[in-house]
Coordinates of C-alpha atoms and ligand atoms in Angstrom, one line a residue:
X1 CA -0.5 48.2 38.5
X2 CA -2.2 46.2 35.5
X3 CA 0.3 47.7 33.1
X4 CA 2.1 44.9 31.0
X5 CA 5.7 45.7 29.7
X6 CA 5.6 47.3 26.4
X7 CA 4.4 45.5 23.6
X8 CA 1.8 44.6 20.9
X9 CA -1.4 42.9 22.1
X10 CA -1.0 38.9 20.9
X11 CA -4.1 38.9 19.7
X12 CA -4.6 41.9 17.5
X13 CA -0.9 42.6 16.5
X14 CA -2.6 46.5 16.7
X15 CA -3.1 48.0 19.6
X16 CA -0.7 48.3 23.0
X17 CA -1.0 45.8 25.2
X18 CA -2.1 46.5 28.7
X19 CA -1.8 43.5 30.6
X20 CA 0.3 40.3 30.4
X21 CA -1.4 36.7 31.4
X22 CA 1.2 35.5 33.6
X23 CA -0.2 31.9 33.2
X24 CA -0.7 31.9 29.8
X25 CA 2.3 34.2 28.4
X26 CA -0.4 36.1 26.6
X27 CA -0.2 40.0 26.6
X28 CA -3.5 41.7 25.8
X29 CA -4.8 45.1 24.5
X30 CA -7.8 46.8 26.7
X31 CA -10.4 45.5 24.2
X32 CA -8.8 41.7 23.6
X33 CA -8.5 41.7 27.6
X34 CA -12.3 42.6 27.9
X35 CA -13.4 40.3 25.1
X36 CA -11.4 37.0 26.2
X37 CA -13.2 37.6 30.0
X38 CA -16.4 37.8 28.6
X39 CA -15.9 35.0 26.7
X40 CA -14.7 32.9 29.5
X41 CA -17.5 33.7 31.7
X42 CA -19.6 33.1 29.7
X43 CA -17.9 29.7 28.7
X44 CA -18.1 29.0 32.7
X45 CA -21.6 29.6 32.6
X46 CA -22.4 27.0 29.7
X47 CA -19.6 24.7 31.3
X48 CA -21.3 24.5 34.3
X49 CA -24.9 24.5 33.1
X50 CA -25.5 27.9 35.3
X51 CA -28.8 29.2 34.1
X52 CA -31.7 28.3 31.9
X53 CA -33.2 30.6 29.7
X54 CA -36.5 31.7 31.4
X55 CA -34.7 31.8 35.2
X56 CA -35.5 34.7 37.4
X57 CA -31.8 35.4 38.1
X58 CA -31.0 36.9 41.9
X59 CA -27.2 38.4 41.8
X60 CA -25.8 38.9 44.8
X61 CA -24.2 43.0 45.1
X62 CA -22.3 43.9 47.9
X63 CA -20.8 47.1 46.3
X64 CA -17.2 45.7 45.6
X65 CA -15.9 45.2 42.3
X66 CA -16.2 41.6 41.9
X67 CA -19.7 42.0 42.1
X68 CA -20.1 45.1 40.3
X69 CA -18.2 43.3 37.5
X70 CA -20.7 40.2 37.6
X71 CA -23.7 42.7 37.6
X72 CA -22.8 44.4 34.6
X73 CA -21.8 41.2 33.0
X74 CA -25.2 39.7 33.6
X75 CA -27.3 42.5 32.9
X76 CA -25.9 42.1 29.6
X77 CA -26.3 38.4 28.9
X78 CA -29.7 38.9 30.3
X79 CA -31.0 41.3 28.1
X80 CA -29.9 38.9 25.1
X81 CA -32.8 36.5 27.1
X82 CA -36.4 38.1 26.8
X83 CA -37.6 35.6 29.4
X84 CA -35.3 35.9 32.0
X85 CA -34.9 38.3 34.5
X86 CA -32.3 39.4 36.6
X87 CA -32.6 41.2 40.0
X88 CA -29.8 42.6 42.5
X89 CA -30.0 42.0 46.2
X90 CA -27.4 43.5 48.3
X91 CA -27.1 42.4 52.0
X92 CA -26.3 45.6 54.4
X93 CA -24.5 43.7 57.8
X94 CA -24.9 47.4 59.6
X95 CA -20.6 47.6 59.7
X96 CA -19.8 51.6 60.3
X97 CA -18.0 53.6 57.6
X98 CA -17.7 50.6 55.3
X99 CA -21.6 49.2 54.0
X100 CA -22.8 52.5 53.5
X101 CA -21.0 53.5 51.1
X102 CA -21.1 50.1 49.3
X103 CA -24.7 50.3 49.4
X104 CA -24.7 53.5 47.9
X105 CA -22.5 52.1 44.9
X106 CA -24.6 49.3 44.1
X107 CA -27.5 51.2 44.3
X108 CA -26.2 53.6 41.4
X109 CA -24.6 50.9 39.4
X110 CA -27.9 49.2 39.6
X111 CA -29.8 52.3 38.2
X112 CA -27.4 52.5 35.6
X113 CA -27.5 49.4 34.4
X114 CA -31.6 49.3 34.7
X115 CA -31.2 46.4 36.7
X116 CA -34.1 46.2 39.7
X117 CA -32.3 46.3 42.9
X118 CA -33.0 45.5 46.5
X119 CA -31.6 46.0 50.0
X120 CA -31.8 43.6 52.7
X121 CA -30.4 44.7 56.1
X122 CA -29.4 42.9 59.6
X123 CA -31.1 45.3 61.5
X124 CA -34.4 44.6 60.1
X125 CA -34.0 40.9 59.1
X126 CA -32.4 39.9 62.8
X127 CA -33.0 42.8 64.7
X128 CA -29.0 43.4 65.4
X129 CA -26.3 45.2 63.0
X130 CA -23.2 43.3 62.5
X131 CA -21.6 46.0 64.8
X132 CA -24.3 45.4 67.7
X133 CA -23.6 41.6 67.6
X134 CA -19.8 41.7 67.8
X135 CA -20.2 44.2 70.4
X136 CA -22.5 41.9 72.5
X137 CA -20.6 38.5 71.7
X138 CA -17.2 40.4 73.3
X139 CA -19.0 41.7 75.8
X140 CA -19.7 37.6 76.8
X141 CA -16.4 36.6 75.8
X142 CA -17.5 34.4 72.9
X143 CA -14.6 33.9 70.4
X144 CA -16.8 33.7 67.6
X145 CA -15.2 35.9 64.6
X146 CA -17.0 38.4 63.2
X147 CA -16.5 37.2 59.6
X148 CA -18.3 34.1 60.8
X149 CA -21.5 35.7 61.8
X150 CA -21.4 37.8 58.6
X151 CA -20.6 34.9 56.6
X152 CA -23.7 33.1 57.9
X153 CA -26.0 35.5 58.2
X154 CA -25.4 37.3 54.7
X155 CA -26.2 34.1 53.5
X156 CA -29.3 33.6 55.4
X157 CA -30.5 36.8 54.6
X158 CA -29.5 36.5 50.6
X159 CA -31.6 32.7 50.7
X160 CA -34.6 35.1 51.9
X161 CA -34.3 37.5 49.8
X162 CA -34.0 35.6 46.6
X163 CA -37.3 33.2 48.0
X164 CA -39.1 36.3 48.5
X165 CA -38.2 37.3 45.0
X166 CA -39.5 34.3 43.6
X167 CA -35.8 33.7 42.7
X168 CA -35.0 30.3 40.5
X169 CA -30.9 31.1 40.8
X170 CA -28.8 33.0 43.1
X171 CA -25.4 34.3 41.2
X172 CA -22.6 35.2 43.1
X173 CA -19.3 37.1 42.4
X174 CA -17.0 34.3 43.5
X175 CA -13.6 34.5 41.9
X176 CA -11.2 31.5 41.1
X177 CA -9.5 32.8 44.0
X178 CA -12.3 32.9 46.4
X179 CA -13.3 28.9 45.3
X180 CA -9.9 27.7 46.2
X181 CA -9.4 29.4 49.0
X182 CA -13.0 27.8 50.1
X183 CA -11.9 24.0 49.1
X184 CA -8.6 24.6 51.4
X185 CA -10.3 26.1 54.9
X186 CA -13.0 23.3 53.9
X187 CA -10.1 21.1 54.3
X188 CA -8.2 22.4 57.5
X189 CA -11.2 22.8 59.0
X190 CA -12.5 18.9 58.8
X191 CA -15.8 20.3 56.4
X192 CA -14.6 17.6 53.8
X193 CA -17.1 18.1 51.8
X194 CA -17.1 19.4 48.0
X195 CA -18.7 22.3 47.4
X196 CA -21.2 22.2 44.7
X197 CA -19.5 23.3 41.5
X198 CA -22.4 23.9 38.6
X199 CA -26.4 23.9 39.4
X200 CA -27.8 21.2 41.7
X201 CA -31.6 21.4 41.7
X202 CA -32.9 19.6 45.1
X203 CA -35.1 21.8 48.1
X204 CA -32.8 25.1 47.7
X205 CA -32.3 27.7 45.6
X206 CA -29.4 26.9 43.3
X207 CA -26.2 29.2 43.9
X208 CA -23.6 29.4 41.0
X209 CA -20.5 31.4 40.5
X210 CA -19.4 32.7 37.1
X211 CA -16.5 33.9 37.6
X212 CA -15.2 30.5 39.1
X213 CA -12.4 30.2 36.3
X214 CA -11.6 34.0 36.5
X215 CA -8.6 35.1 38.7
X216 CA -9.4 37.8 41.0
X217 CA -6.9 40.1 39.9
X218 CA -8.5 40.0 36.7
X219 CA -11.8 40.5 37.3
X220 CA -10.7 44.3 39.5
X221 CA -8.8 45.0 36.3
X222 CA -12.5 44.5 34.2
X223 CA -14.0 46.7 36.7
X224 CA -11.0 49.6 36.3
X225 CA -11.4 49.4 32.5
X226 CA -14.9 49.7 32.9
X227 CA -14.9 52.5 34.6
X228 CA -16.9 51.5 37.5
X229 CA -17.1 53.2 41.0
X230 CA -14.5 51.1 43.0
X231 CA -15.2 51.6 46.9
X232 CA -12.4 53.4 48.9
X233 CA -13.3 52.2 52.4
X234 CA -12.0 48.5 53.6
X235 CA -13.8 46.4 56.4
X236 CA -12.4 47.5 59.9
X237 CA -13.3 43.2 60.2
X238 CA -11.9 42.1 57.2
X239 CA -8.0 41.8 59.1
X240 CA -9.4 38.8 61.7
X241 CA -10.9 36.8 59.2
X242 CA -8.7 33.5 59.2
X243 CA -9.2 33.3 55.4
X244 CA -6.5 35.8 54.8
X245 CA -3.8 33.4 55.6
X246 CA -4.9 31.3 53.3
X247 CA -5.6 34.2 50.7
X248 CA -1.8 35.5 51.1
X249 CA -0.5 31.9 51.0
X250 CA -2.4 31.4 47.8
X251 CA -1.4 34.5 46.0
X252 CA 2.0 34.3 46.7
X253 CA 2.3 31.0 45.4
X254 CA 0.3 32.1 42.2
X255 CA 2.6 35.1 41.9
X256 CA 5.7 32.5 42.0
X257 CA 3.9 29.5 40.2
X258 CA 1.6 31.0 37.6
X259 CA -1.2 28.5 36.9
X260 CA -1.4 27.7 40.4
X261 CA -4.9 28.3 41.2
X262 CA -6.3 26.6 38.1
X263 CA -4.4 23.3 38.5
X264 CA -5.6 23.2 42.3
X265 CA -9.1 24.2 41.2
X266 CA -9.2 21.2 38.4
X267 CA -7.6 18.9 41.0
X268 CA -9.7 19.9 43.7
X269 CA -12.7 19.0 41.2
X270 CA -11.3 15.9 40.9
X271 CA -11.0 14.9 44.2
X272 CA -13.1 11.5 45.7
X273 CA -14.3 14.2 48.4
X274 CA -18.2 13.7 49.7
X275 CA -20.4 16.0 47.7
X276 CA -23.0 18.0 50.1
X277 CA -26.0 16.0 51.0
X278 CA -29.0 16.9 50.9
X279 CA -30.3 18.0 54.3
X280 CA -34.1 17.1 55.4
X281 CA -33.8 18.5 58.9
X282 CA -35.2 21.4 59.8
X283 CA -34.6 23.8 62.7
X284 CA -36.5 23.7 65.7
X285 CA -36.1 27.3 66.0
X286 CA -36.6 29.1 62.5
X287 CA -37.7 26.4 60.9
X288 CA -35.2 26.7 57.7
X289 CA -33.4 23.4 56.7
X290 CA -30.2 22.8 58.5
X291 CA -28.1 19.6 59.6
X292 CA -28.5 20.4 63.2
X293 CA -31.0 21.0 66.0
X294 CA -30.8 24.4 65.7
X295 CA -28.8 26.1 62.6
X296 CA -25.6 28.2 62.8
X297 CA -27.5 31.3 62.2
X298 CA -30.1 31.0 65.1
X299 CA -27.2 29.2 67.2
X300 CA -25.1 32.9 66.6
X301 CA -28.6 35.2 67.1
X302 CA -29.4 33.0 70.2
X303 CA -25.9 33.8 71.7
X304 CA -26.1 37.1 70.8
X305 CA -30.2 37.1 72.6
X306 CA -28.3 35.1 75.6
X307 CA -31.2 32.5 74.7
X308 CA -29.6 29.5 72.7
X309 CA -26.9 27.1 73.5
X310 CA -24.7 25.8 71.2
X311 CA -25.2 22.3 69.6
X312 CA -22.1 20.4 68.6
X313 CA -22.0 20.4 64.4
X314 CA -22.7 16.8 63.2
X315 CA -19.7 17.5 60.3
X316 CA -16.7 18.1 62.6
X317 CA -14.6 15.3 63.0
X318 CA -14.1 14.5 66.4
X319 CA -10.4 15.9 67.3
X320 CA -10.0 12.6 69.3
X321 CA -9.8 10.0 66.1
X322 CA -6.9 11.9 65.2
X323 CA -5.2 13.0 68.3
X324 CA -3.9 10.1 70.5
Ligands
SF4_1 FE1 -18.1 40.4 56.3 FE2 -15.6 39.5 57.4 FE3 -16.0 40.7 54.5 FE4 -16.0 42.3 56.7 S1 -14.7 41.1 55.8 S2 -17.6 42.2 55.0 S3 -17.1 40.9 58.7 S4 -17.2 38.5 56.0
ZN2 ZN1 -6.0 43.5 21.1
ZN3 ZN1 -32.5 27.9 62.7

């Protein structure tokens, strides 16, 4: 799937090309692909000022190809900075037939790279696995999608784990494709805020995305070429995700118009959307920062336990203003 048409590498002119970057027209051999891939990630880190020399970095490792590649790269970068530290955190949501395999892969890869590894689970933190929550919510007739529960609680889990280990920054493996999808999802959902591109110091631990200028396909190729063990099972809830609609549209568009994702990201970053504001309220239930009286995580957990009613979101626009 990755092989380029026959020909020599445009950079070294010595080895046979294995990949063609359609958006730039470059044909690259294995060695040059890896070299340019790593150089681009290093440039992204410096362009967005993602890390400081003495950071305690938490890298979120789900066990998938993207996060394994990120851990591999950050482990090598961190080894060049004696004052920094790297800790891998895997969140086990409790998805049968899927997450067990991923957690094991993350454990093995972290051990092979000499990275400290920690696993936190929904069951321990919230009292339920994702599978249990989905079953209860279905019984109660809730329309909350599994991926929504998973995303909200995974962010919470990761934040708690990062605080527990005293992290200065959290790195996630969101790729160019993920970042553009998120911008578009925010727009179609009415959350007209600009996701933060670089590192912003406020009361939360900053999150950074070193793959934000790297297409997902290239991350997959990197993981493959580096011989990483790739997961064989897909998440059983993946097909229910509304993000898929945007993902399919964007990847189809990119295939027909190579380079569109880069253009989209740069245009979206320049758009005069409001930045995410610093939240000053605290959730009345868990005390975490929240833009609402009860945070989204407590709202979900309250619905699962049958204790909390939904509080209206303050960020969503009132449809009545637009629909006459
Ligand atoms: Fe979670 Fe959805 Fe991803 Fe499955 S597909 S791991 S439920 S976000
Ligand atoms: Zn080459
Ligand atoms: Zn809360």
